[in-house]
Coordinates of C-alpha atoms and ligand atoms in Angstrom, one line a residue:
X186 CA 9.8 59.5 16.9
X187 CA 10.5 57.4 19.8
X188 CA 12.3 59.1 22.6
X189 CA 15.8 57.8 24.0
X190 CA 14.3 57.3 27.4
X191 CA 12.0 54.6 28.3
X192 CA 9.1 56.8 29.9
X193 CA 6.4 54.3 31.4
X194 CA 2.6 55.4 32.9
X195 CA 1.6 53.0 35.1
X196 CA -2.1 52.1 37.0
X197 CA -3.0 50.6 39.9
X198 CA -6.4 50.0 41.0
X199 CA -6.9 46.5 42.6
X200 CA -8.5 47.1 45.5
X201 CA -9.0 50.4 47.6
X202 CA -6.3 52.7 46.5
X203 CA -6.4 54.5 42.5
X204 CA -2.6 55.4 41.8
X205 CA -0.7 56.2 38.9
X206 CA 2.9 56.6 38.6
X207 CA 5.5 57.5 35.8
X208 CA 9.0 56.0 35.6
X209 CA 11.5 57.3 33.3
X210 CA 14.4 54.6 32.8
X211 CA 13.6 53.0 36.0
X212 CA 13.3 56.4 38.3
X213 CA 10.1 57.1 39.5
X214 CA 8.7 60.9 38.6
X215 CA 5.5 60.8 40.1
X216 CA 3.6 58.7 42.2
X217 CA -0.1 59.6 43.0
X218 CA -2.2 57.8 45.6
X219 CA -5.9 58.5 46.3
X220 CA -7.3 56.8 49.1
X221 CA -11.0 55.5 49.0
X222 CA -12.1 56.5 52.9
X223 CA -15.8 55.3 52.0
X224 CA -14.8 52.0 53.4
X225 CA -13.9 52.9 56.9
X226 CA -18.0 52.9 57.9
X227 CA -18.5 49.7 56.6
X228 CA -15.5 47.8 58.4
X229 CA -13.7 46.5 55.4
X230 CA -13.5 47.2 51.3
X231 CA -16.9 46.7 49.7
X232 CA -16.0 46.0 45.9
X233 CA -19.0 47.6 44.2
X234 CA -18.0 50.9 46.2
X235 CA -14.3 50.9 45.2
X236 CA -15.1 50.3 41.5
X237 CA -17.2 53.4 41.2
X238 CA -14.5 55.4 43.4
X239 CA -11.7 54.0 40.9
X240 CA -14.2 55.4 38.2
X241 CA -14.3 58.9 39.7
X242 CA -10.4 59.0 40.8
X243 CA -8.7 57.6 37.9
X244 CA -8.7 60.7 35.6
X245 CA -7.8 63.2 37.8
X246 CA -5.1 60.9 39.4
X247 CA -3.2 59.9 36.1
X248 CA -3.5 64.1 35.1
X249 CA -1.6 64.8 38.3
X250 CA 1.1 61.9 37.7
X251 CA 1.7 63.4 34.3
X252 CA 1.9 66.8 35.4
X253 CA 3.5 66.6 38.6
X254 CA 6.4 64.2 36.3
X255 CA 6.3 66.9 33.7
X256 CA 5.5 64.4 31.2
X257 CA 3.4 64.9 28.1
X258 CA 1.3 62.1 27.1
X259 CA 2.5 61.8 23.7
X260 CA 6.0 61.1 24.8
X261 CA 4.8 58.0 26.7
X262 CA 6.4 54.6 25.7
X263 CA 4.3 52.4 27.4
X264 CA 1.0 52.0 29.6
X265 CA 1.3 49.6 32.2
X266 CA -1.7 48.6 34.8
X267 CA -2.5 45.7 37.7
X268 CA -3.6 42.6 36.0
X269 CA -4.1 40.6 39.1
X270 CA -4.9 39.5 41.5
X271 CA -7.4 41.9 43.1
X272 CA -11.1 42.6 43.0
X273 CA -12.2 42.1 39.7
X274 CA -14.5 45.2 39.2
X275 CA -11.6 47.5 40.6
X276 CA -9.1 45.8 38.1
X277 CA -11.6 46.2 35.3
X278 CA -11.2 50.2 35.9
X279 CA -7.6 50.3 35.6
X280 CA -7.3 47.7 32.8
X281 CA -10.0 49.4 30.6
X282 CA -8.5 52.6 31.1
X283 CA -4.9 51.5 30.1
X284 CA -6.2 49.7 27.2
X285 CA -7.9 52.8 25.8
X286 CA -4.7 54.7 26.5
X287 CA -3.0 52.2 24.8
X288 CA -5.1 52.3 21.5
X289 CA -5.4 55.9 21.9
X290 CA -1.8 56.4 21.7
X291 CA -0.6 53.5 20.0
X292 CA 2.0 52.6 22.7
X293 CA 2.5 49.2 24.1
X294 CA 0.3 47.9 26.7
X295 CA 2.3 46.1 29.9
X296 CA 0.1 43.7 32.6
X297 CA 1.7 43.7 35.9
X298 CA 1.2 41.1 38.8
X299 CA 0.5 42.8 41.8
X300 CA 2.7 40.4 44.0
X301 CA 5.5 40.6 41.5
X302 CA 5.3 44.6 41.8
X303 CA 5.1 44.5 45.9
X304 CA 8.6 42.6 45.6
X305 CA 10.0 44.8 43.3
X306 CA 9.1 47.9 45.3
X307 CA 12.6 47.3 47.1
X308 CA 14.0 48.1 43.7
X309 CA 12.6 51.6 43.3
X310 CA 15.6 53.2 45.5
X311 CA 19.1 52.8 46.8
X312 CA 20.1 50.9 48.5
X313 CA 18.9 48.0 46.5
X314 CA 19.0 44.3 47.1
X315 CA 21.1 42.3 44.6
X316 CA 19.9 39.0 43.1
X317 CA 19.3 36.3 44.8
X318 CA 17.4 37.9 47.5
X319 CA 14.6 36.7 50.1
X320 CA 11.4 39.2 50.3
X321 CA 8.9 38.8 53.0
X322 CA 5.7 40.0 51.1
X323 CA 3.0 40.9 53.8
X324 CA -0.1 42.5 52.7
X325 CA -4.0 42.7 53.4
X326 CA -4.5 39.5 50.9
X327 CA -1.0 38.2 51.2
X328 CA 1.8 36.4 53.0
X329 CA 4.6 35.3 50.9
X330 CA 8.2 34.3 51.5
X331 CA 9.5 34.7 47.7
X332 CA 12.8 33.6 46.4
X333 CA 13.9 36.4 43.6
X334 CA 16.4 35.2 41.1
X335 CA 16.0 38.4 39.1
X336 CA 13.2 40.9 38.5
X337 CA 11.3 38.5 36.4
X338 CA 12.6 35.2 37.9
X339 CA 10.5 34.7 41.3
X340 CA 9.4 31.6 43.3
X341 CA 6.6 31.6 46.2
X342 CA 8.4 29.3 48.7
X343 CA 6.1 29.9 51.5
X344 CA 2.5 31.2 52.0
X345 CA -0.4 31.7 54.2
X346 CA -2.8 28.6 54.3
X347 CA -5.3 31.1 55.9
X348 CA -5.8 34.5 56.7
X349 CA -2.9 37.0 55.5
X350 CA -0.9 38.8 58.1
X351 CA -2.7 42.4 57.2
X352 CA -6.1 40.3 58.1
X353 CA -4.5 39.0 61.4
X354 CA -3.9 42.8 62.4
X355 CA -7.2 44.2 61.1
X356 CA -9.4 41.0 62.3
X357 CA -7.7 41.4 65.7
X358 CA -8.3 45.3 65.6
X359 CA -12.0 44.6 65.1
X360 CA -12.3 42.2 68.2
X361 CA -10.9 45.5 70.1
X362 CA -13.3 47.4 68.8
X363 CA -11.1 49.6 66.3
X364 CA -12.1 50.8 63.0
X365 CA -11.2 49.4 59.6
X366 CA -8.2 49.4 58.7
X367 CA -6.7 48.3 62.1
X368 CA -3.2 47.3 61.0
X369 CA -2.3 51.1 61.6
X370 CA -3.9 51.6 64.8
X371 CA -2.6 48.7 66.7
X372 CA 1.0 49.6 65.4
X373 CA 0.0 53.2 67.4
X374 CA -1.1 51.8 70.5
X375 CA 1.4 48.8 70.4
X376 CA 4.1 51.9 70.8
X377 CA 3.1 53.0 74.2
X378 CA 2.0 49.3 75.3
X379 CA 4.0 46.3 76.6
X380 CA 3.3 42.7 75.3
X381 CA 2.4 41.1 78.4
X382 CA -0.2 39.1 77.2
X383 CA 1.3 35.6 75.5
X384 CA -0.9 34.6 72.7
X385 CA 0.2 31.2 71.1
X386 CA 2.6 30.8 68.3
X387 CA 1.0 28.2 65.7
X388 CA 2.7 25.4 64.6
X389 CA 2.9 25.2 60.8
X390 CA 5.3 22.9 58.8
X391 CA 7.8 24.4 56.5
X392 CA 7.7 27.8 55.4
X393 CA 4.0 28.4 55.5
X394 CA 2.1 30.7 57.8
X395 CA -1.3 30.4 59.5
X396 CA -3.1 33.4 61.1
X397 CA -6.4 32.1 61.9
X398 CA -5.6 30.0 65.4
X399 CA -4.3 33.5 66.7
X400 CA -7.2 35.3 65.8
X401 CA -9.7 32.6 67.3
X402 CA -7.3 32.6 70.8
X403 CA -7.3 36.4 70.9
X404 CA -11.2 36.4 70.6
X405 CA -11.7 33.6 73.5
X406 CA -9.0 35.2 75.5
X407 CA -11.2 38.8 75.0
X408 CA -14.4 36.9 76.0
X409 CA -12.9 35.4 78.9
X410 CA -11.6 38.8 80.1
X411 CA -14.8 40.9 79.4
X412 CA -17.0 38.5 81.3
X413 CA -15.0 39.2 84.2
X414 CA -14.3 43.1 83.7
X415 CA -16.5 44.8 80.9
X416 CA -13.7 47.6 81.0
X417 CA -11.0 45.1 80.3
X418 CA -10.1 46.1 76.5
X419 CA -10.4 49.5 77.3
X420 CA -7.9 49.8 80.5
X421 CA -5.4 47.5 78.7
X422 CA -5.7 48.2 74.9
X423 CA -2.0 49.5 74.4
X424 CA -0.4 46.5 76.2
X425 CA -3.2 44.2 74.0
X426 CA -2.0 45.5 70.8
X427 CA 1.7 45.7 71.9
X428 CA 1.1 41.6 72.6
X429 CA -0.9 41.0 69.3
X430 CA 1.7 42.9 67.2
X431 CA 4.6 41.1 69.1
X432 CA 3.0 37.8 67.9
X433 CA 2.5 38.6 64.5
X434 CA 5.9 39.8 64.4
X435 CA 7.3 36.7 65.8
X436 CA 5.5 34.5 63.4
X437 CA 6.7 36.3 60.1
X438 CA 10.4 36.4 61.6
X439 CA 10.6 32.8 62.7
X440 CA 9.7 31.6 59.3
X441 CA 11.9 34.3 57.5
X442 CA 14.9 32.8 59.6
X443 CA 13.9 29.5 58.3
X444 CA 14.1 30.4 54.8
X445 CA 17.4 32.3 55.3
X446 CA 18.5 29.1 56.6
X447 CA 17.3 26.8 54.1
X448 CA 18.3 28.9 51.2
X449 CA 21.4 30.3 52.3
X450 CA 20.1 33.8 51.0
X451 CA 21.2 36.7 53.1
X452 CA 19.7 39.4 51.2
X453 CA 16.3 40.1 52.8
X454 CA 13.7 42.3 52.1
X455 CA 10.2 43.3 53.3
X456 CA 7.4 44.5 51.0
X457 CA 3.7 45.1 51.4
X458 CA 1.4 47.2 53.6
X459 CA 2.5 45.6 56.9
X460 CA 5.8 46.4 56.0
X461 CA 4.9 49.8 57.1
X462 CA 4.4 48.5 61.0
X463 CA 7.0 49.8 63.0
X464 CA 7.1 46.9 65.1
X465 CA 8.2 44.6 62.0
X466 CA 10.5 47.2 60.5
X467 CA 12.4 47.4 63.7
X468 CA 12.9 43.7 64.7
X469 CA 13.5 42.9 61.2
X470 CA 16.7 45.4 60.8
X471 CA 17.6 44.0 64.3
X472 CA 17.5 40.5 63.4
X473 CA 19.4 41.3 60.3
X474 CA 22.3 42.8 62.4
X475 CA 22.3 39.9 64.6
X476 CA 22.0 37.3 61.9
X477 CA 24.5 39.3 59.6
X478 CA 21.8 39.6 56.9
X479 CA 21.5 42.8 54.6
X480 CA 18.1 44.1 55.0
X481 CA 16.0 46.2 52.8
X482 CA 12.5 48.1 53.5
X483 CA 10.6 50.2 50.7
X484 CA 10.1 53.8 51.4
X485 CA 6.6 53.8 53.2
X486 CA 4.8 55.4 50.3
X487 CA 6.2 52.2 48.4
X488 CA 4.7 49.8 51.1
X489 CA 1.1 50.2 50.8
X490 CA -0.7 50.0 47.4
X491 CA 0.9 52.4 44.9
X492 CA 1.6 52.6 40.9
X493 CA 5.3 53.2 41.3
X494 CA 5.8 49.7 42.2
X495 CA 3.8 48.8 38.9
X496 CA 5.6 51.4 37.1
X497 CA 9.2 49.7 37.9
X498 CA 8.2 46.0 37.4
X499 CA 6.8 47.4 33.9
X500 CA 10.3 48.9 33.1
X501 CA 11.8 45.4 33.7
X502 CA 8.8 43.6 31.5
X503 CA 9.1 46.1 28.7
X504 CA 13.4 45.4 28.4
X505 CA 12.1 42.0 28.1
X506 CA 9.4 42.8 25.8
X507 CA 6.7 41.4 27.6
X508 CA 3.6 43.2 26.4
X509 CA 0.3 42.4 26.4
X510 CA -2.3 42.3 23.4
X511 CA -5.6 44.7 23.6
X512 CA -7.9 41.3 24.4
X513 CA -6.0 41.0 27.3
X514 CA -8.7 40.8 30.5
X515 CA -7.7 41.2 34.3
X516 CA -8.3 38.1 36.6
X517 CA -8.9 38.0 40.4
X518 CA -6.8 35.4 41.5
X519 CA -3.6 34.5 39.3
X520 CA -0.6 32.4 39.9
X521 CA 2.8 34.0 39.1
Ligands
KG4_127 O1 -0.4 46.0 50.4 P1 -1.7 46.7 51.2 O2 -1.8 48.4 50.8 O3 -2.7 46.1 50.3 C1 -3.0 44.7 49.9 O4 -2.5 44.6 48.8 O5 -3.5 44.1 50.5 O6 -1.7 46.1 52.5 C2 -2.8 46.8 53.4 C3 -2.8 46.0 54.6 C4 -3.9 46.2 55.5 O7 -4.5 44.8 56.4 C5 -3.2 47.0 56.8 O8 -4.2 47.0 57.8 C6 -2.0 46.8 56.9 O9 -1.5 46.6 55.4 N1 -1.3 47.8 57.1 C7 -0.6 47.7 58.6 C8 0.1 49.1 58.6 N2 -0.2 49.6 57.7 C9 -0.8 49.1 57.0 N3 -0.7 46.7 59.4 C10 0.2 46.9 60.4 N4 0.8 48.1 61.1 C11 0.8 49.4 60.1 N5 1.2 50.0 60.3
ZN128 ZN1 -1.3 44.9 47.7

């Protein structure tokens, strides 16, 4: 017999986190995330190793998500998975597992777009934004300003022309000799530094972003300084991190300000891994107070990749009867 509640098991495996979550009537009951430390020594995610680690992690992660939600597998109403975008081998692991479960349990399958899910992470807990809202989604692979009219009606109104904000953090960190992923380390050192170095803000028309020029100007600056003093980076690490972080944050905030002006929408959200950055969170919140916007940021565990955001998105899709057939395939890139 079908239960009255809607219980969804969601799986996320698009990059280097294997995650599973259970959501009951839009409330997250569990969200288990297994990180893959293996990539650290290679200075970036190695796709083949990510797929293998997903294969090892997926069963225990799902079992833990079900048990910590106190959920019997037979009571599930649907199985959701990340369909796109991401590393294709990594996506295939989650997709195949979700398809097998759907077939074995005879329950519907829901495919979720990872970037839509990052945005809807803002709908997981109170206070939730009301529609329409603007979401600045900043991750390792994307930088977008999204105008959201409903959970399923969203439009990208600005995006990066080259590197994503997370890449800007990670590549800058690499230039400073910091290990991957460098974003959180820049955040840590920036907290004890001052933004005394001025890196130029790129002039990009409209609501689009560009970060590759910033990376080049940091590279040339560091090369010049290190030539004069080989200990320059070491001596100035906190100030360098504070300067890089401040510039990335100001690029992001200036475009968001422009988007609010153009759309008239003052409900504003952050999403994606970079929204874990303390400088961005603080500046965004202060800017919102100054400009009289309402600002929302997902809890830390829902900023970086997680299956809870896939589950909440699937909950909306379930109510819209948006299901996938068993011959569905994931895609590395996908418009939405
Ligand atoms: O959303 P996410 O977990 O994965 C993708 O979908 O890409 O984002 C990962 C990105 C990485 O570039 C990482 O360095 C960055 O988020 N990141 C941060 C911080 N925490 C994660 N960047 C700056 N400051 C942080 N505290
Ligand atoms: Zn992501």
